[in-house]
Amino acid sequence: MENSASGTCTSTALHVETELLVCSDASHNITLHNLPQGQRPTMGSAGCWLYRQLPTPFQPGVEMERFADEADVVIVGGGPAGLSAAIRLKQLAKEQEKELRVCLVEKASQIGAHTLSGACLEPSALNELFPDWKERGAPLNTPVTEDLFSILTEKHRIPVPMLPGLPMNNHGNYIVRLGHFVHWLGEQAEELGVEIYPGYAAAEVLFHEDGSVKGIATNDVGIAKDGSPKDVFERGMELHAKVTLFGEGCHGHLAKQLYRQFNLRENCEPQTYAIGLKELWVIDEKKWRPGRVEHSVGWPLNRNTYGGSFLYHLNEGEPLVALGFVVGLDYTNPYLSPFREFQRWKHHPFVAKTLEGGTRIAYGARALNEGGYQCLPKVTFPGGMLIGCSPGFMNVPKIKGTHTAMKSGMLAAEAIFPKVTAEDPASETAGLHIPEYEDNLKKSWIWKELYAVRNIRPSFHNYFGLYGGMVYTGVFYWILRGKEPWTLKHAGLDSAQLKPAKECTPIEYPKPDGKLSFDLLSSVALSGTNHEGDQPPHLTLKDDSIPVANNLAIYDGPEQRFCPAGIVRYDHLCSATAMRTSWKRAQ
């Protein structure tokens, strides 16, 4: 990715995309590309995955033609943004008695399957989408009853008062199992007539001859590890639409293509990213406090590494807690391992007392857009729009993006509906261009919310780091509510912040005890990630000399530490000059 390898590695490591080519071209910088049409990866001579030609239409016995279907609107991604857009479109169609075909594709086997439980949901967008959500049985079972915020030292906790108006104040919010909530949204969408296709990954953007977006093609299936077709090989299908919405989540590979195609990031800062790691535990019922929300900053991270933790007590019929750790990918020490920092954090006395005697039942990780207001790209282009976490509507100080993602989908739907149902949409391109969506965004509470907190994340780039940022937040946000007449800039590309290994001290992490902390392989086993032995790898190298000559030689191979699924490793062969890189699929 242009800015942060770890975020990309996260999203692809746990959710396989067989149509991707990964190019490691900088110390902290991995780039995902669509493979050229008709090509798939294979093993190169240097032990790295390259790509080879798939069977072509000229080869006998292999059917290469793709079936094509038409819809009014196609939506990529069955998360909160995509589902909210689909629901709002069908609501408007029902209100105005219009026929509207809305198709949604989702790579997970079922809606919500790729969404790990545990989130604190602000219900503002849900109230707008379904004012009667309680009567409809929305799975918001745990209202926040207690809000704790802490600065951690190695052995102690310094409580911080949670004053009204601060971003982290969760009064009126709900702790949810986000996968259950997304699944419920999917049910509401289907009731309204949305066509949902789970298990289909959008692998390619299709274009009209005039350059506007025509739709998407789903991934091919039945491909062997060497790129050859199996007996069950099938081409993906094409879905064409007047407008296509892209709600892939953080740093989706189709959105990246669209950024380049339409120069969408021309007038914004480079996006900055974080990696979030999460676990779900069943704990001793005596320690269970349904409705309690806990956040912390400080140990085990130093003051110049942005990050923090959360621990939510769910009320779901059993003593569940969702806990996680977020690390900004603009960290400087290449020896840092976000996963192992997370495991170490659980041994803090204030955290360990909750987990001791409990059982971990799930693990996962995902990338997060942290750039906020300064990093928002242009979100409309001929034939399509970006919604949700794809462009980056997350409110970083709140650690919340579900409500803004949902609202962006709803705003997109409200801009689309009159255009796609008009007899004469008056579009200069075959794919409809609807700039009204971006105009509506700038008039909405999303824009106001992100503008108000725009300086909090970049304020951490100072000598005092965490503590300077907290002082800035207390003075300028809590008092002025983001009305200061300046806008701070981020430090630049995340990858540019990484220092050479020789300038940094290796970090000695304690061995996992198997009770509170765990190794990576046993963690990935709880992620729900399953791969066939004979399938193409989803990560490949475009230039297999760069990892050893640059990443390993200068930065001691940080990709073997920042990936939360163990996708990357360096195998040391006979001598330092004979080292090669081995990319393996997460098991």
Short mmCIF file of N, CA, C and O in Angstrom, two decimals, residues 348-414:
data_model
loop_
_atom_site.label_atom_id
_atom_site.label_comp_id
_atom_site.label_asym_id
_atom_site.label_seq_id
_atom_site.Cartn_x
_atom_site.Cartn_y
_atom_site.Cartn_z
N HIS A 348 -0.65 -6.62 32.24
CA HIS A 348 -0.71 -5.52 33.19
C HIS A 348 -1.67 -5.90 34.32
O HIS A 348 -2.73 -6.48 34.06
N PRO A 349 -1.33 -5.58 35.57
CA PRO A 349 -2.18 -6.00 36.69
C PRO A 349 -3.64 -5.58 36.54
O PRO A 349 -4.55 -6.33 36.92
N PHE A 350 -3.89 -4.39 36.00
CA PHE A 350 -5.26 -3.90 35.88
C PHE A 350 -6.05 -4.70 34.84
O PHE A 350 -7.27 -4.85 34.96
N VAL A 351 -5.37 -5.23 33.83
CA VAL A 351 -6.03 -6.02 32.79
C VAL A 351 -6.08 -7.49 33.17
O VAL A 351 -7.11 -8.16 33.01
N ALA A 352 -4.97 -8.00 33.70
CA ALA A 352 -4.87 -9.42 34.03
C ALA A 352 -5.93 -9.87 35.02
O ALA A 352 -6.44 -10.99 34.94
N LYS A 353 -6.28 -9.00 35.96
CA LYS A 353 -7.26 -9.40 36.99
C LYS A 353 -8.63 -9.72 36.38
O LYS A 353 -9.39 -10.51 36.95
N THR A 354 -8.93 -9.13 35.22
CA THR A 354 -10.19 -9.44 34.53
C THR A 354 -10.10 -10.75 33.77
O THR A 354 -11.06 -11.53 33.73
N LEU A 355 -8.95 -11.02 33.19
CA LEU A 355 -8.81 -12.17 32.28
C LEU A 355 -8.43 -13.47 32.98
O LEU A 355 -8.70 -14.55 32.45
N GLU A 356 -7.79 -13.40 34.12
CA GLU A 356 -7.31 -14.61 34.80
C GLU A 356 -8.47 -15.57 35.08
O GLU A 356 -9.51 -15.17 35.60
N GLY A 357 -8.27 -16.81 34.67
CA GLY A 357 -9.30 -17.82 34.82
C GLY A 357 -10.27 -17.87 33.66
O GLY A 357 -11.16 -18.73 33.63
N GLY A 358 -10.09 -16.99 32.68
CA GLY A 358 -10.96 -16.96 31.51
C GLY A 358 -10.41 -17.77 30.35
O GLY A 358 -9.32 -18.34 30.42
N THR A 359 -11.16 -17.79 29.25
CA THR A 359 -10.79 -18.55 28.06
C THR A 359 -10.93 -17.68 26.82
O THR A 359 -11.98 -17.07 26.60
N ARG A 360 -9.88 -17.63 26.05
CA ARG A 360 -9.93 -16.90 24.78
C ARG A 360 -10.64 -17.76 23.74
O ARG A 360 -10.31 -18.92 23.55
N ILE A 361 -11.61 -17.16 23.01
CA ILE A 361 -12.38 -17.95 22.05
C ILE A 361 -12.27 -17.42 20.61
O ILE A 361 -12.71 -18.10 19.68
N ALA A 362 -11.70 -16.23 20.41
CA ALA A 362 -11.58 -15.71 19.05
C ALA A 362 -10.46 -14.68 18.98
O ALA A 362 -10.13 -14.04 19.99
N TYR A 363 -9.88 -14.55 17.79
CA TYR A 363 -8.82 -13.58 17.54
C TYR A 363 -8.99 -13.04 16.13
O TYR A 363 -9.46 -13.73 15.23
N GLY A 364 -8.62 -11.79 15.93
CA GLY A 364 -8.65 -11.21 14.59
C GLY A 364 -7.91 -9.90 14.56
O GLY A 364 -7.45 -9.40 15.59
N ALA A 365 -7.78 -9.34 13.38
CA ALA A 365 -7.09 -8.06 13.23
C ALA A 365 -7.62 -7.37 11.99
O ALA A 365 -8.15 -8.01 11.08
N ARG A 366 -7.48 -6.05 11.97
CA ARG A 366 -7.90 -5.30 10.80
C ARG A 366 -7.13 -3.99 10.73
O ARG A 366 -6.55 -3.53 11.72
N ALA A 367 -7.11 -3.43 9.53
CA ALA A 367 -6.47 -2.14 9.33
C ALA A 367 -7.46 -1.03 9.62
O ALA A 367 -8.68 -1.19 9.47
N LEU A 368 -6.94 0.12 10.03
CA LEU A 368 -7.78 1.28 10.36
C LEU A 368 -7.23 2.51 9.65
O LEU A 368 -6.01 2.74 9.64
N ASN A 369 -8.12 3.30 9.05
CA ASN A 369 -7.73 4.60 8.52
C ASN A 369 -7.71 5.61 9.67
O ASN A 369 -8.71 5.78 10.35
N GLU A 370 -6.59 6.28 9.88
CA GLU A 370 -6.50 7.21 10.99
C GLU A 370 -6.29 8.66 10.55
O GLU A 370 -6.16 9.55 11.39
N GLY A 371 -6.26 8.91 9.25
CA GLY A 371 -5.95 10.26 8.79
C GLY A 371 -7.04 11.28 9.04
O GLY A 371 -6.77 12.47 9.18
N GLY A 372 -8.30 10.83 9.06
CA GLY A 372 -9.40 11.73 9.33
C GLY A 372 -9.60 12.79 8.27
O GLY A 372 -9.36 12.57 7.07
N TYR A 373 -10.03 13.96 8.71
CA TYR A 373 -10.44 15.05 7.84
C TYR A 373 -9.37 15.40 6.79
O TYR A 373 -9.68 15.61 5.62
N GLN A 374 -8.11 15.49 7.22
CA GLN A 374 -7.04 15.92 6.31
C GLN A 374 -6.78 14.94 5.18
O GLN A 374 -6.19 15.30 4.16
N CYS A 375 -7.20 13.69 5.35
CA CYS A 375 -6.83 12.63 4.40
C CYS A 375 -8.00 12.13 3.58
O CYS A 375 -7.88 11.11 2.89
N LEU A 376 -9.14 12.82 3.63
CA LEU A 376 -10.30 12.36 2.89
C LEU A 376 -10.11 12.62 1.39
O LEU A 376 -9.85 13.76 0.98
N PRO A 377 -10.24 11.60 0.55
CA PRO A 377 -10.09 11.78 -0.89
C PRO A 377 -11.39 12.31 -1.50
O PRO A 377 -12.42 12.43 -0.82
N LYS A 378 -11.35 12.57 -2.77
CA LYS A 378 -12.59 12.83 -3.51
C LYS A 378 -13.35 11.51 -3.55
O LYS A 378 -12.76 10.46 -3.80
N VAL A 379 -14.66 11.54 -3.28
CA VAL A 379 -15.40 10.29 -3.12
C VAL A 379 -16.37 10.00 -4.26
O VAL A 379 -17.06 8.98 -4.24
N THR A 380 -16.46 10.88 -5.25
CA THR A 380 -17.32 10.62 -6.40
C THR A 380 -16.50 10.65 -7.68
O THR A 380 -15.51 11.37 -7.79
N PHE A 381 -16.94 9.88 -8.66
CA PHE A 381 -16.28 9.78 -9.95
C PHE A 381 -17.28 9.18 -10.92
O PHE A 381 -18.31 8.61 -10.49
N PRO A 382 -17.09 9.31 -12.22
CA PRO A 382 -18.07 8.79 -13.17
C PRO A 382 -18.35 7.30 -12.98
O PRO A 382 -17.46 6.47 -13.11
N GLY A 383 -19.57 7.00 -12.61
CA GLY A 383 -19.99 5.61 -12.46
C GLY A 383 -19.88 5.05 -11.06
O GLY A 383 -20.28 3.91 -10.82
N GLY A 384 -19.35 5.82 -10.09
CA GLY A 384 -19.18 5.22 -8.77
C GLY A 384 -18.96 6.21 -7.64
O GLY A 384 -18.84 7.42 -7.85
N MET A 385 -18.89 5.63 -6.43
CA MET A 385 -18.68 6.39 -5.21
C MET A 385 -17.91 5.53 -4.20
O MET A 385 -17.96 4.30 -4.25
N LEU A 386 -17.25 6.19 -3.26
CA LEU A 386 -16.60 5.51 -2.14
C LEU A 386 -17.42 5.80 -0.88
O LEU A 386 -17.81 6.94 -0.62
N ILE A 387 -17.64 4.77 -0.08
CA ILE A 387 -18.41 4.93 1.15
C ILE A 387 -17.71 4.21 2.30
O ILE A 387 -16.86 3.34 2.10
N GLY A 388 -18.06 4.60 3.53
CA GLY A 388 -17.61 3.90 4.73
C GLY A 388 -16.15 4.09 5.04
O GLY A 388 -15.57 5.16 4.85
N CYS A 389 -15.51 3.03 5.53
CA CYS A 389 -14.10 3.09 5.91
C CYS A 389 -13.17 3.10 4.71
O CYS A 389 -11.97 3.29 4.86
N SER A 390 -13.70 2.88 3.52
CA SER A 390 -12.86 2.90 2.33
C SER A 390 -12.20 4.27 2.15
O SER A 390 -10.97 4.36 2.06
N PRO A 391 -12.95 5.37 2.12
CA PRO A 391 -12.28 6.68 2.06
C PRO A 391 -11.72 7.14 3.39
O PRO A 391 -10.82 7.98 3.43
N GLY A 392 -12.26 6.63 4.51
CA GLY A 392 -11.68 6.95 5.81
C GLY A 392 -12.51 7.87 6.67
O GLY A 392 -12.04 8.92 7.09
N PHE A 393 -13.76 7.48 6.98
CA PHE A 393 -14.63 8.32 7.80
C PHE A 393 -14.57 7.98 9.28
O PHE A 393 -15.43 8.40 10.06
N MET A 394 -13.57 7.25 9.70
CA MET A 394 -13.46 6.89 11.11
C MET A 394 -13.12 8.12 11.96
O MET A 394 -12.28 8.93 11.61
N ASN A 395 -13.80 8.24 13.10
CA ASN A 395 -13.48 9.27 14.09
C ASN A 395 -12.44 8.67 15.03
O ASN A 395 -12.77 7.89 15.92
N VAL A 396 -11.18 9.02 14.82
CA VAL A 396 -10.08 8.35 15.52
C VAL A 396 -10.11 8.58 17.03
O VAL A 396 -9.97 7.64 17.80
N PRO A 397 -10.28 9.82 17.52
CA PRO A 397 -10.31 10.00 18.99
C PRO A 397 -11.43 9.22 19.66
O PRO A 397 -11.28 8.78 20.80
N LYS A 398 -12.54 9.04 18.96
CA LYS A 398 -13.64 8.24 19.52
C LYS A 398 -13.39 6.74 19.39
O LYS A 398 -14.06 5.94 20.05
N ILE A 399 -12.49 6.35 18.51
CA ILE A 399 -12.28 4.96 18.10
C ILE A 399 -13.60 4.39 17.60
O ILE A 399 -14.01 3.28 17.95
N LYS A 400 -14.28 5.15 16.75
CA LYS A 400 -15.57 4.73 16.23
C LYS A 400 -15.67 5.12 14.76
O LYS A 400 -15.33 6.24 14.39
N GLY A 401 -16.18 4.18 13.96
CA GLY A 401 -16.40 4.47 12.57
C GLY A 401 -17.67 3.86 12.01
O GLY A 401 -18.04 4.14 10.88
N THR A 402 -18.36 3.06 12.82
CA THR A 402 -19.57 2.40 12.32
C THR A 402 -20.66 3.41 12.03
O THR A 402 -21.34 3.34 11.00
N HIS A 403 -20.85 4.37 12.93
CA HIS A 403 -21.94 5.35 12.73
C HIS A 403 -21.67 6.24 11.53
O HIS A 403 -22.59 6.54 10.76
N THR A 404 -20.41 6.65 11.33
CA THR A 404 -20.09 7.49 10.18
C THR A 404 -20.14 6.68 8.88
O THR A 404 -20.54 7.20 7.84
N ALA A 405 -19.73 5.41 8.95
CA ALA A 405 -19.81 4.55 7.76
C ALA A 405 -21.26 4.38 7.32
O ALA A 405 -21.59 4.50 6.12
N MET A 406 -22.14 4.12 8.28
CA MET A 406 -23.56 3.95 7.97
C MET A 406 -24.14 5.22 7.35
O MET A 406 -24.85 5.19 6.35
N LYS A 407 -23.82 6.35 7.96
CA LYS A 407 -24.36 7.62 7.47
C LYS A 407 -23.86 7.92 6.06
O LYS A 407 -24.62 8.42 5.21
N SER A 408 -22.59 7.62 5.77
CA SER A 408 -22.08 7.87 4.42
C SER A 408 -22.83 7.03 3.40
O SER A 408 -23.13 7.51 2.29
N GLY A 409 -23.14 5.78 3.74
CA GLY A 409 -23.91 4.95 2.83
C GLY A 409 -25.31 5.49 2.60
O GLY A 409 -25.83 5.47 1.48
N MET A 410 -25.92 6.01 3.66
CA MET A 410 -27.26 6.58 3.54
C MET A 410 -27.24 7.84 2.68
O MET A 410 -28.13 8.05 1.84
N LEU A 411 -26.23 8.69 2.87
CA LEU A 411 -26.12 9.89 2.05
C LEU A 411 -25.89 9.55 0.59
O LEU A 411 -26.43 10.22 -0.32
N ALA A 412 -25.08 8.54 0.35
CA ALA A 412 -24.85 8.09 -1.04
C ALA A 412 -26.16 7.63 -1.67
O ALA A 412 -26.47 7.99 -2.81
N ALA A 413 -26.93 6.86 -0.93
CA ALA A 413 -28.21 6.35 -1.44
C ALA A 413 -29.16 7.50 -1.78
O ALA A 413 -29.84 7.49 -2.82
N GLU A 414 -29.21 8.50 -0.91
CA GLU A 414 -30.13 9.62 -1.13
C GLU A 414 -29.72 10.48 -2.32
O GLU A 414 -30.56 11.09 -2.98
#
